[in-house]
């Protein structure tokens, strides 16, 4: 698509946040976790919810049940503490598994991964901020040679940049819609297992022109990485909408503004 060339400063209207929730990414046994019937076994630490889009992928030569196709989008239509049911359509009929994954009688050496996919837009965010900083490593050496450390004034230490870290906050309006991604992110703060939580923080969201529209990742500017949710605070007063500030850190960053890091 065409790229607009402009010298105008970006505003918050160009920003957005896309998210995959915590506790929605697991490695499953290819036979025992996919028994004949409609129920797929998942760890008790899961936080799958009805309506979640998920994709299965094969790892290390695993063999997926023939009722499912790796890389195809499915939707969760039922969920318990240790099982889920999936359908090819949102709110559709649960798929009946054939129970023929793995060797057909036992687990293979490979596995089946399940993950929330694709990213979903969070529509109740009012602001986000992030700070990326580097450690400062002291590499000062002893004087090199006789008299090299003398003189009237103190010598300066030598430093170099070390590991990077990224921390920030996301401000979310509170609502009575407990199923929205913003409210779900707030609740995810307390999950022991936050595996699967990933974020795209857009400072310039460019549409791909499709219907429905999605961000064009080739021309948008954003930060993408695994997100660890570390805290939440709530502001309640008579005069303003209720807002919560979620603290986070981002690791394994794969995209930084307009640059891919992989």
mmCIF file of C-alpha atoms in Angstrom:
data_model
loop_
_atom_site.group_PDB
_atom_site.id
_atom_site.type_symbol
_atom_site.label_atom_id
_atom_site.label_comp_id
_atom_site.label_asym_id
_atom_site.label_seq_id
_atom_site.Cartn_x
_atom_site.Cartn_y
_atom_site.Cartn_z
ATOM 1 C CA UNK A 1 0.000 0.000 0.000
ATOM 2 C CA UNK A 2 1.064 3.635 -0.416
ATOM 3 C CA UNK A 3 3.150 5.224 2.334
ATOM 4 C CA UNK A 4 2.283 8.752 3.381
ATOM 5 C CA UNK A 5 5.310 11.066 3.708
ATOM 6 C CA UNK A 6 4.632 13.776 6.302
ATOM 7 C CA UNK A 7 6.591 15.981 8.675
ATOM 8 C CA UNK A 8 3.642 16.316 11.085
ATOM 9 C CA UNK A 9 4.231 15.024 14.617
ATOM 10 C CA UNK A 10 2.307 11.910 15.589
ATOM 11 C CA UNK A 11 -0.357 12.211 18.278
ATOM 12 C CA UNK A 12 -2.002 9.710 20.569
ATOM 13 C CA UNK A 13 -4.662 9.169 17.900
ATOM 14 C CA UNK A 14 -2.054 7.143 15.990
ATOM 15 C CA UNK A 15 -1.446 4.781 18.898
ATOM 16 C CA UNK A 16 -3.063 1.488 19.875
ATOM 17 C CA UNK A 17 -2.389 -1.662 21.890
ATOM 18 C CA UNK A 18 -2.809 -5.257 20.716
ATOM 19 C CA UNK A 19 -2.560 -8.148 23.173
ATOM 20 C CA UNK A 20 -2.585 -11.916 23.547
ATOM 21 C CA UNK A 21 -3.697 -12.835 27.094
ATOM 22 C CA UNK A 22 -1.678 -14.671 29.716
ATOM 23 C CA UNK A 23 -1.973 -18.417 30.372
ATOM 24 C CA UNK A 24 -3.093 -19.124 26.804
ATOM 25 C CA UNK A 25 -0.016 -20.898 25.427
ATOM 26 C CA UNK A 26 0.778 -24.521 26.251
ATOM 27 C CA UNK A 27 2.575 -27.604 24.979
ATOM 28 C CA UNK A 28 0.228 -30.630 24.858
ATOM 29 C CA UNK A 29 0.735 -34.378 24.441
ATOM 30 C CA UNK A 30 -0.406 -35.346 20.949
ATOM 31 C CA UNK A 31 -2.378 -38.456 21.999
ATOM 32 C CA UNK A 32 -3.369 -38.355 25.667
ATOM 33 C CA UNK A 33 -4.435 -34.680 25.620
ATOM 34 C CA UNK A 34 -6.635 -35.218 22.541
ATOM 35 C CA UNK A 35 -8.870 -38.187 23.458
ATOM 36 C CA UNK A 36 -11.824 -39.212 21.296
ATOM 37 C CA UNK A 37 -14.729 -36.873 22.012
ATOM 38 C CA UNK A 38 -15.014 -33.098 22.238
ATOM 39 C CA UNK A 39 -12.755 -32.284 25.216
ATOM 40 C CA UNK A 40 -9.078 -31.305 24.829
ATOM 41 C CA UNK A 41 -7.015 -31.553 28.018
ATOM 42 C CA UNK A 42 -5.103 -28.415 29.086
ATOM 43 C CA UNK A 43 -3.115 -27.559 32.246
ATOM 44 C CA UNK A 44 -5.088 -26.357 35.251
ATOM 45 C CA UNK A 45 -3.167 -23.047 35.107
ATOM 46 C CA UNK A 46 -4.889 -22.132 31.828
ATOM 47 C CA UNK A 47 -7.003 -18.989 31.502
ATOM 48 C CA UNK A 48 -8.759 -19.791 28.233
ATOM 49 C CA UNK A 49 -12.178 -18.199 27.852
ATOM 50 C CA UNK A 50 -15.106 -18.905 25.562
ATOM 51 C CA UNK A 51 -14.638 -17.029 22.298
ATOM 52 C CA UNK A 52 -10.826 -17.084 22.379
ATOM 53 C CA UNK A 53 -9.226 -17.644 18.948
ATOM 54 C CA UNK A 54 -6.542 -20.367 19.080
ATOM 55 C CA UNK A 55 -4.155 -22.062 16.676
ATOM 56 C CA UNK A 56 -2.472 -25.457 17.003
ATOM 57 C CA UNK A 57 1.076 -26.075 15.800
ATOM 58 C CA UNK A 58 3.223 -29.209 15.661
ATOM 59 C CA UNK A 59 6.525 -29.466 17.517
ATOM 60 C CA UNK A 60 9.312 -32.017 17.087
ATOM 61 C CA UNK A 61 7.405 -34.251 14.711
ATOM 62 C CA UNK A 62 4.221 -34.623 16.746
ATOM 63 C CA UNK A 63 1.063 -35.924 15.085
ATOM 64 C CA UNK A 64 -2.155 -33.943 15.547
ATOM 65 C CA UNK A 65 -5.623 -35.526 15.710
ATOM 66 C CA UNK A 66 -7.041 -35.855 12.184
ATOM 67 C CA UNK A 67 -10.113 -33.812 13.161
ATOM 68 C CA UNK A 68 -7.826 -30.767 13.557
ATOM 69 C CA UNK A 69 -5.464 -28.957 11.194
ATOM 70 C CA UNK A 70 -2.284 -27.277 12.357
ATOM 71 C CA UNK A 71 -2.139 -23.559 11.540
ATOM 72 C CA UNK A 72 -5.936 -23.244 11.206
ATOM 73 C CA UNK A 73 -7.855 -20.773 13.370
ATOM 74 C CA UNK A 74 -10.316 -22.281 15.863
ATOM 75 C CA UNK A 75 -12.499 -20.752 18.571
ATOM 76 C CA UNK A 76 -13.040 -21.987 22.108
ATOM 77 C CA UNK A 77 -16.709 -22.766 22.661
ATOM 78 C CA UNK A 78 -16.493 -24.384 26.114
ATOM 79 C CA UNK A 79 -13.923 -24.262 28.896
ATOM 80 C CA UNK A 80 -13.403 -25.894 32.288
ATOM 81 C CA UNK A 81 -10.432 -25.810 34.649
ATOM 82 C CA UNK A 82 -8.649 -28.561 32.699
ATOM 83 C CA UNK A 83 -10.434 -28.956 29.350
ATOM 84 C CA UNK A 84 -11.501 -26.886 26.363
ATOM 85 C CA UNK A 85 -13.687 -27.503 23.326
ATOM 86 C CA UNK A 86 -13.018 -25.833 19.974
ATOM 87 C CA UNK A 87 -15.055 -25.051 16.884
ATOM 88 C CA UNK A 88 -14.210 -23.875 13.385
ATOM 89 C CA UNK A 89 -16.541 -20.902 13.929
ATOM 90 C CA UNK A 90 -17.103 -18.577 16.871
ATOM 91 C CA UNK A 91 -20.003 -19.939 18.907
ATOM 92 C CA UNK A 92 -20.253 -22.979 16.624
ATOM 93 C CA UNK A 93 -20.518 -26.699 17.344
ATOM 94 C CA UNK A 94 -17.599 -28.306 19.136
ATOM 95 C CA UNK A 95 -15.369 -30.458 16.929
ATOM 96 C CA UNK A 96 -15.413 -34.164 17.761
ATOM 97 C CA UNK A 97 -11.894 -35.560 17.998
ATOM 98 C CA UNK A 98 -11.042 -38.960 16.546
ATOM 99 C CA UNK A 99 -8.513 -39.821 19.243
ATOM 100 C CA UNK A 100 -5.902 -40.750 16.637
ATOM 101 C CA UNK A 101 -3.138 -38.276 17.457
ATOM 102 C CA UNK A 102 0.391 -39.420 18.257
ATOM 103 C CA UNK A 103 0.867 -43.019 17.158
ATOM 104 C CA UNK A 104 -2.882 -43.575 17.389
ATOM 105 C CA UNK A 105 -2.417 -45.458 20.632
ATOM 106 C CA UNK A 106 0.219 -43.498 22.553
ATOM 107 C CA UNK A 107 2.034 -40.170 22.674
ATOM 108 C CA UNK A 108 4.806 -39.629 20.151
ATOM 109 C CA UNK A 109 8.118 -37.916 20.948
ATOM 110 C CA UNK A 110 6.669 -34.658 19.613
ATOM 111 C CA UNK A 111 4.040 -32.302 20.982
ATOM 112 C CA UNK A 112 1.161 -30.072 19.917
ATOM 113 C CA UNK A 113 1.333 -26.401 20.854
ATOM 114 C CA UNK A 114 -1.807 -24.352 21.411
ATOM 115 C CA UNK A 115 -1.724 -20.568 21.527
ATOM 116 C CA UNK A 116 -4.105 -17.605 21.469
ATOM 117 C CA UNK A 117 -3.900 -16.184 17.950
ATOM 118 C CA UNK A 118 -4.175 -13.570 16.502
ATOM 119 C CA UNK A 119 -3.483 -10.485 18.645
ATOM 120 C CA UNK A 120 -6.632 -8.655 19.731
ATOM 121 C CA UNK A 121 -7.061 -4.873 19.973
ATOM 122 C CA UNK A 122 -7.648 -3.439 23.455
ATOM 123 C CA UNK A 123 -10.345 -0.807 23.020
ATOM 124 C CA UNK A 124 -10.530 0.664 26.553
ATOM 125 C CA UNK A 125 -6.979 2.013 26.912
ATOM 126 C CA UNK A 126 -6.478 5.752 27.463
ATOM 127 C CA UNK A 127 -2.661 5.822 27.434
ATOM 128 C CA UNK A 128 0.518 3.776 27.493
ATOM 129 C CA UNK A 129 4.139 4.614 28.189
ATOM 130 C CA UNK A 130 7.408 2.705 28.075
ATOM 131 C CA UNK A 131 11.025 3.359 29.010
ATOM 132 C CA UNK A 132 13.835 1.392 27.406
ATOM 133 C CA UNK A 133 17.177 1.703 29.174
ATOM 134 C CA UNK A 134 20.592 0.044 29.188
ATOM 135 C CA UNK A 135 22.724 -1.036 32.110
ATOM 136 C CA UNK A 136 25.881 1.029 32.597
ATOM 137 C CA UNK A 137 28.923 -1.238 32.988
ATOM 138 C CA UNK A 138 32.061 0.108 34.654
ATOM 139 C CA UNK A 139 35.095 -0.776 32.500
ATOM 140 C CA UNK A 140 37.561 1.586 34.173
ATOM 141 C CA UNK A 141 41.121 0.248 34.141
ATOM 142 C CA UNK A 142 44.198 0.931 36.205
ATOM 143 C CA UNK A 143 46.626 3.541 34.815
ATOM 144 C CA UNK A 144 48.493 2.290 31.770
ATOM 145 C CA UNK A 145 52.126 2.938 32.469
ATOM 146 C CA UNK A 146 54.174 5.035 34.882
ATOM 147 C CA UNK A 147 52.674 8.392 35.726
ATOM 148 C CA UNK A 148 49.594 7.868 33.552
ATOM 149 C CA UNK A 149 47.283 8.244 36.548
ATOM 150 C CA UNK A 150 48.770 11.462 37.871
ATOM 151 C CA UNK A 151 47.852 15.048 37.205
ATOM 152 C CA UNK A 152 45.947 17.866 38.809
ATOM 153 C CA UNK A 153 42.379 16.656 38.119
ATOM 154 C CA UNK A 154 40.531 13.459 38.902
ATOM 155 C CA UNK A 155 40.222 10.948 36.109
ATOM 156 C CA UNK A 156 36.798 9.913 34.814
ATOM 157 C CA UNK A 157 35.556 6.368 34.921
ATOM 158 C CA UNK A 158 35.028 4.507 31.644
ATOM 159 C CA UNK A 159 31.663 2.872 30.995
ATOM 160 C CA UNK A 160 29.902 0.898 28.296
ATOM 161 C CA UNK A 161 26.281 -0.076 27.735
ATOM 162 C CA UNK A 162 25.087 -3.480 28.956
ATOM 163 C CA UNK A 163 21.774 -5.330 28.878
ATOM 164 C CA UNK A 164 18.599 -3.475 27.909
ATOM 165 C CA UNK A 165 15.351 -3.465 29.874
ATOM 166 C CA UNK A 166 11.901 -2.156 29.031
ATOM 167 C CA UNK A 167 9.286 -1.166 31.617
ATOM 168 C CA UNK A 168 6.136 0.902 31.442
ATOM 169 C CA UNK A 169 2.484 1.411 32.272
ATOM 170 C CA UNK A 170 -0.846 0.998 30.490
ATOM 171 C CA UNK A 171 -3.865 2.987 31.667
ATOM 172 C CA UNK A 172 -7.197 1.198 31.202
ATOM 173 C CA UNK A 173 -10.728 2.491 31.774
ATOM 174 C CA UNK A 174 -12.680 0.177 34.059
ATOM 175 C CA UNK A 175 -16.035 -1.061 32.771
ATOM 176 C CA UNK A 176 -18.635 -3.694 33.590
ATOM 177 C CA UNK A 177 -17.585 -5.676 30.505
ATOM 178 C CA UNK A 178 -15.519 -8.355 32.228
ATOM 179 C CA UNK A 179 -14.748 -10.093 28.919
ATOM 180 C CA UNK A 180 -12.985 -7.153 27.251
ATOM 181 C CA UNK A 181 -9.257 -7.561 26.646
ATOM 182 C CA UNK A 182 -8.496 -4.501 28.772
ATOM 183 C CA UNK A 183 -10.279 -5.915 31.815
ATOM 184 C CA UNK A 184 -8.691 -9.283 31.098
ATOM 185 C CA UNK A 185 -5.204 -7.732 31.060
ATOM 186 C CA UNK A 186 -5.951 -6.213 34.461
ATOM 187 C CA UNK A 187 -7.015 -9.611 35.809
ATOM 188 C CA UNK A 188 -3.965 -11.297 34.242
ATOM 189 C CA UNK A 189 -1.729 -9.403 36.682
ATOM 190 C CA UNK A 190 -2.470 -12.004 39.371
ATOM 191 C CA UNK A 191 -1.997 -15.123 37.241
ATOM 192 C CA UNK A 192 0.930 -17.248 38.400
ATOM 193 C CA UNK A 193 1.452 -18.519 34.853
ATOM 194 C CA UNK A 194 1.606 -15.598 32.406
ATOM 195 C CA UNK A 195 2.946 -17.693 29.532
ATOM 196 C CA UNK A 196 1.429 -16.554 26.253
ATOM 197 C CA UNK A 197 1.055 -12.896 27.268
ATOM 198 C CA UNK A 198 2.427 -10.814 24.408
ATOM 199 C CA UNK A 199 1.909 -7.205 23.388
ATOM 200 C CA UNK A 200 2.198 -4.890 20.404
ATOM 201 C CA UNK A 201 2.453 -1.256 21.474
ATOM 202 C CA UNK A 202 1.771 0.896 18.406
ATOM 203 C CA UNK A 203 2.848 4.525 18.342
ATOM 204 C CA UNK A 204 1.804 4.718 14.676
ATOM 205 C CA UNK A 205 -0.944 2.319 13.606
ATOM 206 C CA UNK A 206 -1.217 2.129 9.802
ATOM 207 C CA UNK A 207 -4.228 0.273 8.382
ATOM 208 C CA UNK A 208 -3.706 -2.637 5.999
ATOM 209 C CA UNK A 209 -6.790 -1.523 4.052
ATOM 210 C CA UNK A 210 -8.555 -4.850 4.529
ATOM 211 C CA UNK A 211 -12.093 -5.373 5.778
ATOM 212 C CA UNK A 212 -12.112 -5.642 8.729
ATOM 213 C CA UNK A 213 -8.995 -3.488 8.986
ATOM 214 C CA UNK A 214 -5.889 -4.587 10.876
ATOM 215 C CA UNK A 215 -2.499 -2.944 11.409
ATOM 216 C CA UNK A 216 -0.098 -3.126 8.477
ATOM 217 C CA UNK A 217 2.973 -4.482 10.262
ATOM 218 C CA UNK A 218 5.260 -3.529 7.384
ATOM 219 C CA UNK A 219 4.533 0.209 7.646
ATOM 220 C CA UNK A 220 3.318 0.660 11.244
ATOM 221 C CA UNK A 221 5.671 1.658 14.062
ATOM 222 C CA UNK A 222 5.404 -0.527 17.161
ATOM 223 C CA UNK A 223 7.132 -2.479 19.925
ATOM 224 C CA UNK A 224 6.410 -6.207 20.143
ATOM 225 C CA UNK A 225 7.506 -8.635 22.826
ATOM 226 C CA UNK A 226 6.521 -10.912 25.694
ATOM 227 C CA UNK A 227 4.892 -8.913 28.487
ATOM 228 C CA UNK A 228 5.106 -9.533 32.228
ATOM 229 C CA UNK A 229 2.310 -7.837 34.164
ATOM 230 C CA UNK A 230 3.649 -6.762 37.549
ATOM 231 C CA UNK A 231 0.986 -4.637 39.221
ATOM 232 C CA UNK A 232 -2.217 -2.649 38.939
ATOM 233 C CA UNK A 233 -3.533 0.454 40.725
ATOM 234 C CA UNK A 234 -7.072 1.867 40.661
ATOM 235 C CA UNK A 235 -8.276 5.457 40.891
ATOM 236 C CA UNK A 236 -11.893 5.930 42.023
ATOM 237 C CA UNK A 237 -13.359 9.387 42.687
ATOM 238 C CA UNK A 238 -16.719 11.138 42.161
ATOM 239 C CA UNK A 239 -15.580 13.307 39.268
ATOM 240 C CA UNK A 240 -13.715 11.060 36.805
ATOM 241 C CA UNK A 241 -14.137 7.748 34.987
ATOM 242 C CA UNK A 242 -12.536 4.843 36.818
ATOM 243 C CA UNK A 243 -9.059 4.081 35.511
ATOM 244 C CA UNK A 244 -6.515 1.426 36.364
ATOM 245 C CA UNK A 245 -2.784 1.700 35.718
ATOM 246 C CA UNK A 246 -1.111 -1.606 34.852
ATOM 247 C CA UNK A 247 2.656 -1.869 35.365
ATOM 248 C CA UNK A 248 4.621 -4.145 33.064
ATOM 249 C CA UNK A 249 7.980 -5.146 31.656
ATOM 250 C CA UNK A 250 8.649 -6.409 28.139
ATOM 251 C CA UNK A 251 11.139 -9.141 27.285
ATOM 252 C CA UNK A 252 12.229 -10.900 24.103
ATOM 253 C CA UNK A 253 11.449 -7.830 22.004
ATOM 254 C CA UNK A 254 11.218 -8.858 18.346
ATOM 255 C CA UNK A 255 10.221 -5.503 16.827
ATOM 256 C CA UNK A 256 11.319 -2.021 17.902
ATOM 257 C CA UNK A 257 9.469 0.828 16.181
ATOM 258 C CA UNK A 258 10.373 0.360 12.481
ATOM 259 C CA UNK A 259 13.063 -2.293 12.970
ATOM 260 C CA UNK A 260 12.723 -6.064 13.182
ATOM 261 C CA UNK A 261 15.101 -7.512 15.795
ATOM 262 C CA UNK A 262 14.877 -11.080 14.508
#
